[in-house]
CSV table of C-alpha atoms and ligand atoms in Angstrom, one decimal:
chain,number,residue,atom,x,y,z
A,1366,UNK,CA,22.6,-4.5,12.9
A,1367,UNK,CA,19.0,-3.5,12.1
A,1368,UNK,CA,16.5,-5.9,10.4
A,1369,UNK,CA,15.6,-5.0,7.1
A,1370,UNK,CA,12.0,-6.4,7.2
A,1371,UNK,CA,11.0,-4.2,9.6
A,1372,UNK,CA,11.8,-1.5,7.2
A,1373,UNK,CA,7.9,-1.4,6.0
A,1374,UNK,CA,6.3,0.1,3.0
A,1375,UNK,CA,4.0,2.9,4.8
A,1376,UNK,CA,2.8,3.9,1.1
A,1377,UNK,CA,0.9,1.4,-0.6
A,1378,UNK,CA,0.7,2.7,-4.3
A,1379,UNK,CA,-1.4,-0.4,-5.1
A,1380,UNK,CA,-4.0,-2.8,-3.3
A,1381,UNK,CA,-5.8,-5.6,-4.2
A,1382,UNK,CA,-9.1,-6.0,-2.5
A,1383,UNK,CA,-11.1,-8.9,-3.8
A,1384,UNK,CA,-12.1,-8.8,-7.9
A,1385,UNK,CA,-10.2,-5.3,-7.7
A,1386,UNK,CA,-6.9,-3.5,-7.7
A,1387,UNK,CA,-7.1,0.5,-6.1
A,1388,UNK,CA,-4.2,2.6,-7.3
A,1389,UNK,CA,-2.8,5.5,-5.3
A,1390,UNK,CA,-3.6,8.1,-7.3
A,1391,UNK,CA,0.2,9.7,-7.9
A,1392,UNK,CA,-1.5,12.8,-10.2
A,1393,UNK,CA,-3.2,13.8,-7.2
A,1394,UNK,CA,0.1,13.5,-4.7
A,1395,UNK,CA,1.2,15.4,-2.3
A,1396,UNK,CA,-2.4,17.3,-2.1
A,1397,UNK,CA,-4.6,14.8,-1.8
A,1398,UNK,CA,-4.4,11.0,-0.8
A,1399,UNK,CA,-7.3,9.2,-2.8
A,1400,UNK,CA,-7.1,5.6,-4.7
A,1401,UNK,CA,-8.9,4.7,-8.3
A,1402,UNK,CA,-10.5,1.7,-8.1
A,1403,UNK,CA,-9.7,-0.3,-11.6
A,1404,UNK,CA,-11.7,-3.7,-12.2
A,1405,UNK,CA,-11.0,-4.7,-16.0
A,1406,UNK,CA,-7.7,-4.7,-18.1
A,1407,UNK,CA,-8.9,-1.3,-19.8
A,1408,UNK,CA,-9.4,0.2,-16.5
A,1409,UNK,CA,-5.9,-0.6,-15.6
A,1410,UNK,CA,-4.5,0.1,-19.5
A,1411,UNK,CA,-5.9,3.2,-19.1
A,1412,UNK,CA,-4.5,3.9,-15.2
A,1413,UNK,CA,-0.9,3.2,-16.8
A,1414,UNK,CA,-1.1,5.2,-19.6
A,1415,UNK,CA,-2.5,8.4,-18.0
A,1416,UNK,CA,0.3,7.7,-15.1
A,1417,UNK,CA,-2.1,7.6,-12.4
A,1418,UNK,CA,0.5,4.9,-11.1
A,1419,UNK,CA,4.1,4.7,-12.4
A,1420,UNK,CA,7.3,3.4,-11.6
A,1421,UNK,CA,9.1,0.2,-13.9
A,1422,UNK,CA,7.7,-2.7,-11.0
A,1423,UNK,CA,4.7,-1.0,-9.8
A,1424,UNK,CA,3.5,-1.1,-13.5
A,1425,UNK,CA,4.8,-5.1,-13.9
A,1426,UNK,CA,2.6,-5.6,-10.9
A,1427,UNK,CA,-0.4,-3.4,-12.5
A,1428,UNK,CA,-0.6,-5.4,-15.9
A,1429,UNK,CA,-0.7,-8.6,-14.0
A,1430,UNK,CA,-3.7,-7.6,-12.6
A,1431,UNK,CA,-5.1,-5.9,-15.4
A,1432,UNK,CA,-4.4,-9.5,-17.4
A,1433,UNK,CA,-6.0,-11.7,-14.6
A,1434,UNK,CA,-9.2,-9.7,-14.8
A,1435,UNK,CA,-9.8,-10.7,-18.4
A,1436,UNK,CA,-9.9,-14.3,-16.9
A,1437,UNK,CA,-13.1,-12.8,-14.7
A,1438,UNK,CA,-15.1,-15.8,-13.2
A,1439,UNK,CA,-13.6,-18.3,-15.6
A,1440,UNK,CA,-13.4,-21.4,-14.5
A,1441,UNK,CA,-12.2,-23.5,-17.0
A,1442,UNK,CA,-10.0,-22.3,-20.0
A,1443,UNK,CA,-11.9,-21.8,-23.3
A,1444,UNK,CA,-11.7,-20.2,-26.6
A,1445,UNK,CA,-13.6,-17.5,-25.2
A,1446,UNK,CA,-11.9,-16.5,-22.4
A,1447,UNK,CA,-8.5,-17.2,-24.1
A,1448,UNK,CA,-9.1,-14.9,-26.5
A,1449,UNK,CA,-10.5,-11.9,-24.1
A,1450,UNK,CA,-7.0,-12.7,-22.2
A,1451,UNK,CA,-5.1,-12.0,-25.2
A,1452,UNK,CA,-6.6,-9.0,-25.9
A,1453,UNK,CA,-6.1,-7.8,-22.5
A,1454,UNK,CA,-1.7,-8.3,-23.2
A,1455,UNK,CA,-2.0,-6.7,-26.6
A,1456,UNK,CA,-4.2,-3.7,-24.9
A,1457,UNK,CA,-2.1,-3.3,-22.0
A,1458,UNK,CA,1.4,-3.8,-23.7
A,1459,UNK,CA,0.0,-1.0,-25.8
A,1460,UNK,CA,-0.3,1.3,-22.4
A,1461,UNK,CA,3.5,2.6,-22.1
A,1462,UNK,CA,6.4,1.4,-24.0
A,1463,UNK,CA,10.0,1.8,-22.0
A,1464,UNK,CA,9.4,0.3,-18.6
A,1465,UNK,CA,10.2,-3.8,-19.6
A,1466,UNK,CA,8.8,-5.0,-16.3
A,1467,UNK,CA,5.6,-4.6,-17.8
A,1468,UNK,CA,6.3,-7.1,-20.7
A,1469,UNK,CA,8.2,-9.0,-18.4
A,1470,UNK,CA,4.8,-9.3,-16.1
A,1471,UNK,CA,2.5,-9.8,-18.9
A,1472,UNK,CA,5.1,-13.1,-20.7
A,1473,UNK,CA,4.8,-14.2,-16.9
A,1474,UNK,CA,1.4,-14.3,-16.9
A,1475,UNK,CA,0.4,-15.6,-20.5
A,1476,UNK,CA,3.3,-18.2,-19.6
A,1477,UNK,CA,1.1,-18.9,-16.1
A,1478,UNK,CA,-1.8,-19.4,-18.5
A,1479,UNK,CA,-0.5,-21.7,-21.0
A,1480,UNK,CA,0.5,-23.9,-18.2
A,1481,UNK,CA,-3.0,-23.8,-16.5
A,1482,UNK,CA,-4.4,-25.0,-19.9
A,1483,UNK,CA,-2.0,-27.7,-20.4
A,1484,UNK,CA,-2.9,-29.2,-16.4
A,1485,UNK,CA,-7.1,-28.6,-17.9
A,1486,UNK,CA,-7.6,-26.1,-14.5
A,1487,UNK,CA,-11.0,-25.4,-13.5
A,1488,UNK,CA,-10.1,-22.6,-11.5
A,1489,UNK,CA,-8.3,-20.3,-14.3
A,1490,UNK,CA,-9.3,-16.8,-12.4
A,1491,UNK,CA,-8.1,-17.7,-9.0
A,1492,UNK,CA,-4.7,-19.1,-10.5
A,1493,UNK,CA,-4.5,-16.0,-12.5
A,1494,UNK,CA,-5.4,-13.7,-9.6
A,1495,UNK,CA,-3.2,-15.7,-7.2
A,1496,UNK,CA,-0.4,-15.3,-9.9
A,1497,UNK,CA,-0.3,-11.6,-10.1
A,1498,UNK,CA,-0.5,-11.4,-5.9
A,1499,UNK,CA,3.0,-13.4,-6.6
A,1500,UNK,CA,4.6,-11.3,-8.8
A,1501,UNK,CA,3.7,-8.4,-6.3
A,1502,UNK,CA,4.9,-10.6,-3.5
A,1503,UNK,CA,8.1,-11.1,-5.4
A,1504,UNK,CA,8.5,-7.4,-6.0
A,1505,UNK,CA,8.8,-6.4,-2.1
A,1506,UNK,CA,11.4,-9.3,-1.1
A,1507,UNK,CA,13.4,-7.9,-4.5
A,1508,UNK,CA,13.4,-4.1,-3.2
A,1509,UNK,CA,14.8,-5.7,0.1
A,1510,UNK,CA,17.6,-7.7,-1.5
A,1511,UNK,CA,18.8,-4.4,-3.5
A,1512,UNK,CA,18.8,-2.2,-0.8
A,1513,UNK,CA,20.9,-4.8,1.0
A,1514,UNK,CA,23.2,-4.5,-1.6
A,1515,UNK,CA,23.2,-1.4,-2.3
A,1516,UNK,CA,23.7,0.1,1.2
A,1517,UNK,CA,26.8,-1.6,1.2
A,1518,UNK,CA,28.2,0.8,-1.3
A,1519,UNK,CA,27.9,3.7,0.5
A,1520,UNK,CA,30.0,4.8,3.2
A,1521,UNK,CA,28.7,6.8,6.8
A,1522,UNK,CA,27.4,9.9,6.5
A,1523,UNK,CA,26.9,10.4,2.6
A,1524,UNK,CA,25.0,13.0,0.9
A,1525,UNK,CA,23.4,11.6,-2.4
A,1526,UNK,CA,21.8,13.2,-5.3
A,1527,UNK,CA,19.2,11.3,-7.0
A,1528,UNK,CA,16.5,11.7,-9.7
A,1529,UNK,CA,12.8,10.9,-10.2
A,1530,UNK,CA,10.9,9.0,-8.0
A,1531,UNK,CA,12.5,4.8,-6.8
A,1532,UNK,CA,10.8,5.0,-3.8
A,1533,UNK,CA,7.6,2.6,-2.8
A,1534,UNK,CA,5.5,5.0,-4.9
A,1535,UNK,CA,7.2,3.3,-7.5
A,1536,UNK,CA,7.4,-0.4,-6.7
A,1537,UNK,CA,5.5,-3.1,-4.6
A,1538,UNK,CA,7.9,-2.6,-1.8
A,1539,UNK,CA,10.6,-0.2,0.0
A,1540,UNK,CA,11.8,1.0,-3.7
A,1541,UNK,CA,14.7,0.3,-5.5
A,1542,UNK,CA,17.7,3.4,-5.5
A,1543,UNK,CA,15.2,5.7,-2.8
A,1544,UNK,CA,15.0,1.6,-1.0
A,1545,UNK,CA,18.6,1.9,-1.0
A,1546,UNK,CA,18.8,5.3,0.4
A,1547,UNK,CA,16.1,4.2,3.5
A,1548,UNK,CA,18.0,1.4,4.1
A,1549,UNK,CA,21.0,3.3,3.9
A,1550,UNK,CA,19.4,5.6,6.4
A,1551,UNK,CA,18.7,3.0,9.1
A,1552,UNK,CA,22.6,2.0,9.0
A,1553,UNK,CA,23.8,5.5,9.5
A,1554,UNK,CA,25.5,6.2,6.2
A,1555,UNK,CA,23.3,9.2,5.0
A,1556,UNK,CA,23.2,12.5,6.0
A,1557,UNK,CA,21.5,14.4,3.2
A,1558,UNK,CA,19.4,13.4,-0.2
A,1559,UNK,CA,19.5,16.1,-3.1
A,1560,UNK,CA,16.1,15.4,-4.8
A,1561,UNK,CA,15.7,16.6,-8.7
A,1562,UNK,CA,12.5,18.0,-9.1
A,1563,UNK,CA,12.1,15.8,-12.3
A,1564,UNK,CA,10.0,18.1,-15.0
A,1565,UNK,CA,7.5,17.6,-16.6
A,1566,UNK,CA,5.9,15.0,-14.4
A,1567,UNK,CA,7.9,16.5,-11.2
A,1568,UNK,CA,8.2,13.1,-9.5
A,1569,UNK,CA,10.8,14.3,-7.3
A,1570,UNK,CA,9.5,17.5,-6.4
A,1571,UNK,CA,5.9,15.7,-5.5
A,1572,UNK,CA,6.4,11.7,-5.0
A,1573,UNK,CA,10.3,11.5,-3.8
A,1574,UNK,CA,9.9,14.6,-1.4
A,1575,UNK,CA,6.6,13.2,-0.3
A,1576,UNK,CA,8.4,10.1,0.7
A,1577,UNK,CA,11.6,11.4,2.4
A,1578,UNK,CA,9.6,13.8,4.5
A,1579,UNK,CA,7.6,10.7,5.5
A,1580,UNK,CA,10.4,8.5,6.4
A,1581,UNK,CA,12.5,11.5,8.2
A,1582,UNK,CA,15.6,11.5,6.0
A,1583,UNK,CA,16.9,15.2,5.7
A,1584,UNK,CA,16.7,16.3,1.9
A,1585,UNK,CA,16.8,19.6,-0.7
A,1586,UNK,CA,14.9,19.4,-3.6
A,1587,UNK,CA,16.6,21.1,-6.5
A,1588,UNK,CA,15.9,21.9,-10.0
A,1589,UNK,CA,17.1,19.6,-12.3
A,1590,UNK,CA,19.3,22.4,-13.9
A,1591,UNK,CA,20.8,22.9,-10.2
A,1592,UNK,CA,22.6,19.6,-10.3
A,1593,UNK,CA,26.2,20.7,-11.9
A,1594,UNK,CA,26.4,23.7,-9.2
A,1595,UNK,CA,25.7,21.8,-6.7
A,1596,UNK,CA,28.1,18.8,-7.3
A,1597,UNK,CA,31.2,21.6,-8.2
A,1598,UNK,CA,29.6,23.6,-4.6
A,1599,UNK,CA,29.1,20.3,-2.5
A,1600,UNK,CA,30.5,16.9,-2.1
A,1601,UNK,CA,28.3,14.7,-2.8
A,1602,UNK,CA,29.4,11.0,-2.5
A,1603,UNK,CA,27.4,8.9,-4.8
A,1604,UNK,CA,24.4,9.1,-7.4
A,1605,UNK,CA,21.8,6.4,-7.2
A,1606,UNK,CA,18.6,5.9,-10.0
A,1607,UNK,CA,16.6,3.4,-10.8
A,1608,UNK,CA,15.9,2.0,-14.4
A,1609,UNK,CA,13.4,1.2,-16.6
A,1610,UNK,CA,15.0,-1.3,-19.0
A,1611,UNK,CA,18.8,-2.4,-19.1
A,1612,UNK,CA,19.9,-3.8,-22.3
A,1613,UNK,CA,22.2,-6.6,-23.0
A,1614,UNK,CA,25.2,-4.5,-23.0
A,1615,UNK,CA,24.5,-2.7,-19.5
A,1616,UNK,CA,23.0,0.6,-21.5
A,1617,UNK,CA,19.9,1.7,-18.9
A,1618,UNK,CA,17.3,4.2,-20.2
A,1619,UNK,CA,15.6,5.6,-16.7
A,1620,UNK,CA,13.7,9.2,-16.3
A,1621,UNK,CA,14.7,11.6,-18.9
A,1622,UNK,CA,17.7,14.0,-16.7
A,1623,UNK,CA,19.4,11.0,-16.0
A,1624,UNK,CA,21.5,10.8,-18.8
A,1625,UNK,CA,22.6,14.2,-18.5
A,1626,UNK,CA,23.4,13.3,-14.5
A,1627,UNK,CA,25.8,10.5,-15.2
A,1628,UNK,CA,28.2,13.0,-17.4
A,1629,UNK,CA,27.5,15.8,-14.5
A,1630,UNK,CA,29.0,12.6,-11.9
A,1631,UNK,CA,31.2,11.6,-14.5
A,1632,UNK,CA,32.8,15.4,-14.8
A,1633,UNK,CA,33.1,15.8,-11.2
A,1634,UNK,CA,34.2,12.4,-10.4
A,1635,UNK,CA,31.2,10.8,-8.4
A,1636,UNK,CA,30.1,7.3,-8.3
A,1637,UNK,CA,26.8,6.8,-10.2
A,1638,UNK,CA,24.6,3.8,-9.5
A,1639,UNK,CA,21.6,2.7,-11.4
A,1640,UNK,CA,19.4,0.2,-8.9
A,1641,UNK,CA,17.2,-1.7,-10.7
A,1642,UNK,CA,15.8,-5.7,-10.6
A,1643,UNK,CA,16.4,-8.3,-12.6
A,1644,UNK,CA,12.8,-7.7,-14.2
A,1645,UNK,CA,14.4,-4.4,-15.6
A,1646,UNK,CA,17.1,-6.0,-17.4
A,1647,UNK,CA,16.3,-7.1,-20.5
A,1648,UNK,CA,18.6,-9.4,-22.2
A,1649,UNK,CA,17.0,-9.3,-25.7
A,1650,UNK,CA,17.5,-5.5,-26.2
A,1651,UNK,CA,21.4,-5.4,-27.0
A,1652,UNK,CA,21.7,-2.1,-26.6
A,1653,UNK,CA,20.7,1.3,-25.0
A,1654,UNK,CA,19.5,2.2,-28.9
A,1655,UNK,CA,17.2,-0.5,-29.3
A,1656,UNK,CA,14.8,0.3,-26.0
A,1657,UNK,CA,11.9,2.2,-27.5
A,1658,UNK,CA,11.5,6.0,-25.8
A,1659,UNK,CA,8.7,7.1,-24.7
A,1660,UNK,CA,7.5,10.3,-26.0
A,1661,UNK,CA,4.8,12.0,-24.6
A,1662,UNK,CA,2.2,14.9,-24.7
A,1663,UNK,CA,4.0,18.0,-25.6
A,1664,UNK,CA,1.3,19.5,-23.4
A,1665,UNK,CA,3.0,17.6,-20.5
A,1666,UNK,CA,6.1,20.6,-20.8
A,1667,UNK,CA,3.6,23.4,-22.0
A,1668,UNK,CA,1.8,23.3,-18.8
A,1669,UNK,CA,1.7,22.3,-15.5
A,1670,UNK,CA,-1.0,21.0,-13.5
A,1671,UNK,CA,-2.9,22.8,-16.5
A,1672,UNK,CA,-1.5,26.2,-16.2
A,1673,UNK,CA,0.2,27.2,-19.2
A,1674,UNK,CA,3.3,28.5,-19.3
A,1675,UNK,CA,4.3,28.9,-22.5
A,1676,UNK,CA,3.0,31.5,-25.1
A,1677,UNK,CA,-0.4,30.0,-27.3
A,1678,UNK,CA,1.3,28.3,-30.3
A,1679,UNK,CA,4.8,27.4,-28.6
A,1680,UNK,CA,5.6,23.7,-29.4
A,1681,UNK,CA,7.5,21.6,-27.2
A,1682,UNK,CA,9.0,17.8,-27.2
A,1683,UNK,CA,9.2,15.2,-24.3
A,1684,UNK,CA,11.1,12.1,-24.5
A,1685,UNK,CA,10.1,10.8,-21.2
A,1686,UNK,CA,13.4,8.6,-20.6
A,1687,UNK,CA,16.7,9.2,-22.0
A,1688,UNK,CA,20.2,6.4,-22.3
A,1689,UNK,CA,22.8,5.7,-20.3
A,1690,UNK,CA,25.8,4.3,-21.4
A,1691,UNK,CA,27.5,1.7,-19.5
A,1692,UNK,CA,30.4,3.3,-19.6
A,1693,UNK,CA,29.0,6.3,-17.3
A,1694,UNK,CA,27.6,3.9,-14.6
A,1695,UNK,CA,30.1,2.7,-11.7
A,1696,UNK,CA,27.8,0.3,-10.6
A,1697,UNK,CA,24.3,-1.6,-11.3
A,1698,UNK,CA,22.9,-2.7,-8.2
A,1699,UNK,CA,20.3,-5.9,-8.5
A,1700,UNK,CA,18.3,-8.5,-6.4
A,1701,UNK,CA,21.1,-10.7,-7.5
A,1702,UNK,CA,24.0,-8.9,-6.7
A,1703,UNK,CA,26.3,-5.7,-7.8
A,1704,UNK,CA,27.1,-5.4,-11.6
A,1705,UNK,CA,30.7,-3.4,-11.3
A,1706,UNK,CA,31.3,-1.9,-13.9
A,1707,UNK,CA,28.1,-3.4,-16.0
A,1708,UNK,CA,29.5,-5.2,-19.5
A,1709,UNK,CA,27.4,-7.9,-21.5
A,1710,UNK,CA,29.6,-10.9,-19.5
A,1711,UNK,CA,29.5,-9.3,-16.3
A,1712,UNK,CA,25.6,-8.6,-16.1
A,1713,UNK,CA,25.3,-12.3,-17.5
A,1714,UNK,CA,26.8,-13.7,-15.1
A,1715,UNK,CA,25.1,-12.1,-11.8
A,1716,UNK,CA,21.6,-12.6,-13.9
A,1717,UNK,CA,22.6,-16.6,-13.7
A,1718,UNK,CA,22.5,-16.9,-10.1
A,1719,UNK,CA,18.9,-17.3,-8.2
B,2390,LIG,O1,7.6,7.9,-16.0
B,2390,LIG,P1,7.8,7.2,-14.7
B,2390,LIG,O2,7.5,8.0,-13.5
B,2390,LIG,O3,7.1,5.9,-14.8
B,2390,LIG,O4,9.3,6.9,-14.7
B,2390,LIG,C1,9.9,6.2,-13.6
B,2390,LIG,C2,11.3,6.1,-13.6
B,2390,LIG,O5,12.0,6.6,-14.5
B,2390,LIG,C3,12.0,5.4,-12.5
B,2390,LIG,O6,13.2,5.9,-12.2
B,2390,LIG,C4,12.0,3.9,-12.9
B,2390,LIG,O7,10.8,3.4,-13.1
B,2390,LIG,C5,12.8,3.1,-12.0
B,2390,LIG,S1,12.5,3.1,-10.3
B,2390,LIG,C6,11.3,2.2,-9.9
């Protein structure tokens, strides 16, 4: 049985090199490989919001950065600096609203902060900046637990469809459902990945093709309007996403197409599993209607890469993430083990243990 640490992330979406965080540039991918240097919370704000990084974790592990560097060569906790670290959480909370690992990171770090006041630290940054390094720590050995669970779903030789981009562009790690599929790789159990080219943004087209081709793992990239033909045409054995908030009841919003791809698996009888971390799952959202939905740029559909391809004066509508109900996913796959099928008890329960 192969080792799943040596299973590395080759594509580091985000470093940290001394007062600084450099972001792979994902707007630029596959053409060119170049990282933005971001040193303040508005840098990084900004860096989210324009999507030069994305991905639910990879953006928890972004606004813990972008928080510590309000604390900039603090020392000590005072009014001052309190108050330029609060603004950094309102400012970066403000940055993109579905993905909850981001308010998950930031309540993380204004909880690490409260507790540095109450022990009087004198070295508030460096906790801070150490603080953020763990939650990206944290991030890879998650990716590793999922994909160990995960893997174990499938069976030798699958072909699996999947949507957006999971993969370490999107995380601190291996990735969470494209982890899955690598580590699924390594045992043997998949013979092809059907990529959706995921419009507007086009992660799978750009960031989950990228990837595959990198790692070796045979894979078509299809439209997303392909995916119903080629599940009646094909079999394919399971569909795996990832997720960018779970609410209480199991509901999971993720890139907008997946909805629509867990009635195509649904119709044609094909297991559909959402991977995501506990940091996804948010227990004080009760259901799939309360997480707030993203709506971007129309621009984002009117053009791509700037070229227009709609007639001047068309209008257009993107909802960046769409809903889907429990009842249409088979499995949820965490760190802490497999959800099956996800209900309000059930995803209680495997969130209890450590
Ligand atoms: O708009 P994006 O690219 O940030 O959306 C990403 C997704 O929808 C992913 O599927 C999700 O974050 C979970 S996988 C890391």
């Amino acid at each position: 049985m192969p080792d799943i640490s040596t299973l590395t992330d080759r594509v580091a979406p985000l470093k940290r090199k001394g007062d600084a965080v450099y972001f792979l540039d994902q707007l630029a991918l596959p053409g060119t490989v170049r990282y933005k240097r971001c040193a303040t919370p508005a840098a990084v704000a900004d860096a989210i919001r324009t999507m030069v990084l994305r991905g639910a974790p990879l953006i928890g592990c972004a606004a813990a950065y972008g928080y510590a560097f309000a604390a900039k060569g603090a020392g000590k906790a005072d009014a001052a600096v309190l108050g330029r670290l609060a603004k950094a959480e309102r400012l970066l909370a403000a940055s993109r609203p579905t993905a909850v690992n981001l308010f998950w990171a930031l309540k993380a770090m204004s909880g690490k902060t409260r507790s540095l006041c109450a022990a009087k630290t004198t070295r508030l940054y460096r906790e801070l900046l150490a603080a953020a390094d763990a939650v990206t720590r944290e991030d890879v050995e998650t990716n590793r637990r999922m994909a160990a669970h995960g893997a174990a779903l499938l069976k030798k030789g699958s072909t699996v469809m999947t949507i957006c981009n999971t993969g370490a562009l999107a995380t601190a790690g291996i990735g969470t459902a494209l982890g899955v599929v690598r580590w699924a790789r390594r045992l043997g159990k998949i013979k092809l990945v059907y990529a959706l080219e995921t419009r507007p943004y086009l992660q799978g087209a750009r960031l989950t093709m990228w990837e595959l081709q990198r790692e070796g793992i045979p894979a078509r990239l299809i439209t997303d309007g392909m995916a119903a033909h080629i599940m009646k045409t094909e079999r394919i054995d399971a569909v795996l996403t990832g997720a960018d908030r779970v609410a209480a009841n199991g509901d999971a919003a993720n890139k907008i197409g997946t909805y629509g791809l867990s009635l195509l698996a649904k119709a044609h009888g094909i297991p559909f599993y959402v991977v995501a971390p506990s940091t996804t799952v948010d227990l004080a959202t009760a259901g799939g209607d309360d997480i707030p939905i993203e709506e971007r740029s129309e621009r984002e559909v009117l053009e791509v890469r700037g070229l227009r391809l709609s007639p001047a004066g068309a209008r257009a509508r993107h909802p960046a993430f769409d809903v889907t109900p429990a009842r249409l996913i088979t499995a949820l796959v965490t760190d802490r083990g497999v959800v099956k099928p996800p209900s309000r008890a059930r995803l209680k329960k495997v969130l209890s243990k450590c």
